Coordinates of C-alpha atoms in Angstrom, one line a residue:
M1 CA 44.6 14.6 82.8
P2 CA 46.7 12.9 80.2
S3 CA 49.2 14.9 78.2
P4 CA 48.2 15.8 74.6
I5 CA 49.9 13.8 71.9
D6 CA 52.7 15.8 70.4
R7 CA 53.4 14.4 66.9
L8 CA 56.4 15.5 64.8
T9 CA 55.6 17.7 61.9
A10 CA 56.2 16.5 58.4
L11 CA 59.3 18.7 58.2
D12 CA 60.6 17.3 61.5
Q13 CA 60.1 13.7 60.2
L14 CA 62.0 14.6 57.0
M15 CA 64.9 16.0 59.1
L16 CA 65.0 12.9 61.2
R17 CA 65.0 10.6 58.2
A18 CA 67.6 12.6 56.4
S19 CA 69.9 12.6 59.5
T20 CA 70.4 8.8 59.1
V21 CA 72.4 9.7 55.9
W22 CA 73.4 13.3 56.5
P23 CA 73.5 15.0 59.9
Q24 CA 70.8 17.5 60.4
D25 CA 72.3 19.1 63.5
I26 CA 72.8 22.8 64.0
G27 CA 75.4 24.4 66.2
A28 CA 76.7 27.7 67.5
L29 CA 79.9 28.7 69.2
A30 CA 80.1 31.6 71.6
L31 CA 82.9 33.1 73.7
L32 CA 81.9 33.8 77.3
E33 CA 83.6 35.9 79.9
G34 CA 84.4 33.1 82.3
T35 CA 85.1 34.9 85.6
N36 CA 81.9 33.6 87.2
L37 CA 82.2 30.2 85.5
L38 CA 85.7 29.4 86.8
E39 CA 86.9 28.8 90.3
P40 CA 90.1 30.7 91.4
T41 CA 92.0 27.5 90.5
G42 CA 90.7 27.7 87.0
R43 CA 88.4 24.7 87.4
F44 CA 85.1 25.1 85.5
R45 CA 82.1 25.1 87.8
I46 CA 80.2 22.4 86.0
E47 CA 78.0 21.4 88.9
A48 CA 76.7 25.0 89.3
V49 CA 76.1 25.3 85.5
R50 CA 74.2 22.0 85.4
E51 CA 72.1 23.1 88.4
A52 CA 71.3 26.4 86.7
I53 CA 70.4 24.7 83.4
G54 CA 68.5 22.0 85.1
S55 CA 66.3 24.5 86.9
R56 CA 65.3 26.0 83.5
L57 CA 64.6 22.8 81.6
Q58 CA 60.9 23.1 82.0
L59 CA 61.1 26.1 79.7
V60 CA 62.3 23.8 76.9
P61 CA 60.3 20.5 77.0
R62 CA 62.1 19.1 73.9
F63 CA 65.3 19.0 75.8
R64 CA 63.9 16.2 78.0
Q65 CA 62.1 14.4 75.1
V66 CA 62.9 11.7 72.6
V67 CA 61.2 10.6 69.4
Y68 CA 59.0 7.6 69.8
V69 CA 57.8 5.7 66.7
P70 CA 54.6 3.8 67.4
R71 CA 53.9 0.5 65.7
R72 CA 52.4 0.6 62.2
G73 CA 48.8 1.8 62.2
L74 CA 49.0 3.9 65.3
G75 CA 50.1 7.2 63.7
G76 CA 53.3 9.0 63.0
P77 CA 56.3 9.6 65.3
L78 CA 55.8 11.7 68.4
W79 CA 57.7 13.4 71.1
V80 CA 57.7 11.7 74.5
D81 CA 59.5 12.3 77.8
A82 CA 62.8 10.4 77.9
P83 CA 62.4 7.3 80.1
S84 CA 65.6 8.4 81.9
F85 CA 67.4 11.7 81.7
D86 CA 70.9 12.5 82.9
L87 CA 71.8 16.2 82.4
S88 CA 75.5 15.2 82.6
E89 CA 75.1 13.5 79.3
H90 CA 74.1 16.8 77.7
V91 CA 76.1 19.5 79.5
R92 CA 79.8 18.8 79.5
V93 CA 83.2 20.3 79.8
L94 CA 86.0 19.9 77.3
P95 CA 89.3 21.3 78.7
L96 CA 91.7 22.5 76.1
P97 CA 95.4 22.7 76.8
A98 CA 96.2 25.9 78.8
G99 CA 96.9 28.8 76.5
S100 CA 94.9 27.4 73.6
G101 CA 94.0 29.9 70.9
E102 CA 91.4 30.3 68.2
A103 CA 92.8 27.6 66.0
D104 CA 92.7 25.1 68.8
L105 CA 89.2 26.1 69.7
L106 CA 88.0 25.7 66.1
V107 CA 89.6 22.2 65.8
A108 CA 88.0 21.1 69.0
T109 CA 84.6 22.5 68.0
E110 CA 84.8 20.7 64.6
Q111 CA 85.5 17.4 66.4
L112 CA 82.5 18.0 68.6
R113 CA 80.4 19.0 65.6
G114 CA 81.3 15.7 63.9
R115 CA 79.9 13.6 66.7
R116 CA 76.5 12.2 66.1
L117 CA 73.7 12.8 68.6
D118 CA 72.4 9.6 70.2
P119 CA 68.8 9.2 69.1
S120 CA 68.0 7.2 72.2
R121 CA 68.5 10.5 74.2
P122 CA 67.2 14.0 73.8
L123 CA 68.8 15.4 70.7
W124 CA 71.0 18.2 72.1
A125 CA 74.3 18.9 73.8
L126 CA 76.3 21.8 75.3
W127 CA 80.0 21.8 75.7
F128 CA 82.0 24.3 77.7
L129 CA 85.6 24.5 76.4
T130 CA 88.1 25.8 78.9
G131 CA 91.8 26.6 78.7
L132 CA 91.4 29.8 76.7
P133 CA 93.3 33.1 77.5
D134 CA 91.8 35.9 79.6
N135 CA 89.4 33.8 81.5
Q136 CA 87.3 33.1 78.4
V137 CA 85.2 30.0 78.2
A138 CA 83.7 28.9 74.8
L139 CA 80.3 27.4 74.6
F140 CA 79.4 25.1 71.8
V141 CA 75.8 24.2 71.4
K142 CA 74.5 21.4 69.2
L143 CA 71.0 20.4 68.6
H144 CA 69.0 18.5 66.0
H145 CA 67.1 20.7 63.5
S146 CA 63.9 19.0 64.5
I147 CA 64.1 20.7 67.9
A148 CA 64.5 24.2 66.6
D149 CA 66.1 26.0 63.7
G150 CA 67.9 29.3 63.3
M151 CA 66.6 32.1 65.6
A152 CA 64.3 29.6 67.4
A153 CA 67.4 27.6 68.3
M154 CA 69.0 30.7 69.8
A155 CA 65.9 31.6 71.7
T156 CA 65.7 28.0 73.0
I157 CA 69.3 28.1 74.2
S158 CA 69.0 31.6 75.7
A159 CA 66.1 30.3 77.9
L160 CA 68.6 28.0 79.6
L161 CA 71.4 30.5 80.1
D162 CA 71.9 33.3 82.6
T163 CA 73.6 36.5 81.6
A164 CA 75.5 36.5 85.0

């Protein structure tokens, strides 16, 4: 049975058009207790994190989809599965210098926030920032407003994460 056509809402289309001039991304920064995320050497367990997130991607279909614009006369833009998907392009580690503090974290987060999302890929990214004191790891989440907004975005992200 073919999948139903999943067209973008008028608001989603407005957000995507506006993002060509002014980014329509939303983001959140969280500090995590990193004991289970770091090896004893301090190396971030990126493979395990990607595996955990990858096992939950079916809960958030938009995270594997891109916007497709059909030719004129065939209707408005729609969400389609990305022709190729590489989780490593969306879940990354950014090591900060050891002993980095809040100011360093905020500068790095602002640099990440300023990067544009690639419209040829699903419109989201997660960065784990290491190098913070007390085994803390920061998580910066960025996604396009057309995927989710506000509380819906937080619910979307929480579906991918594990409290342990």
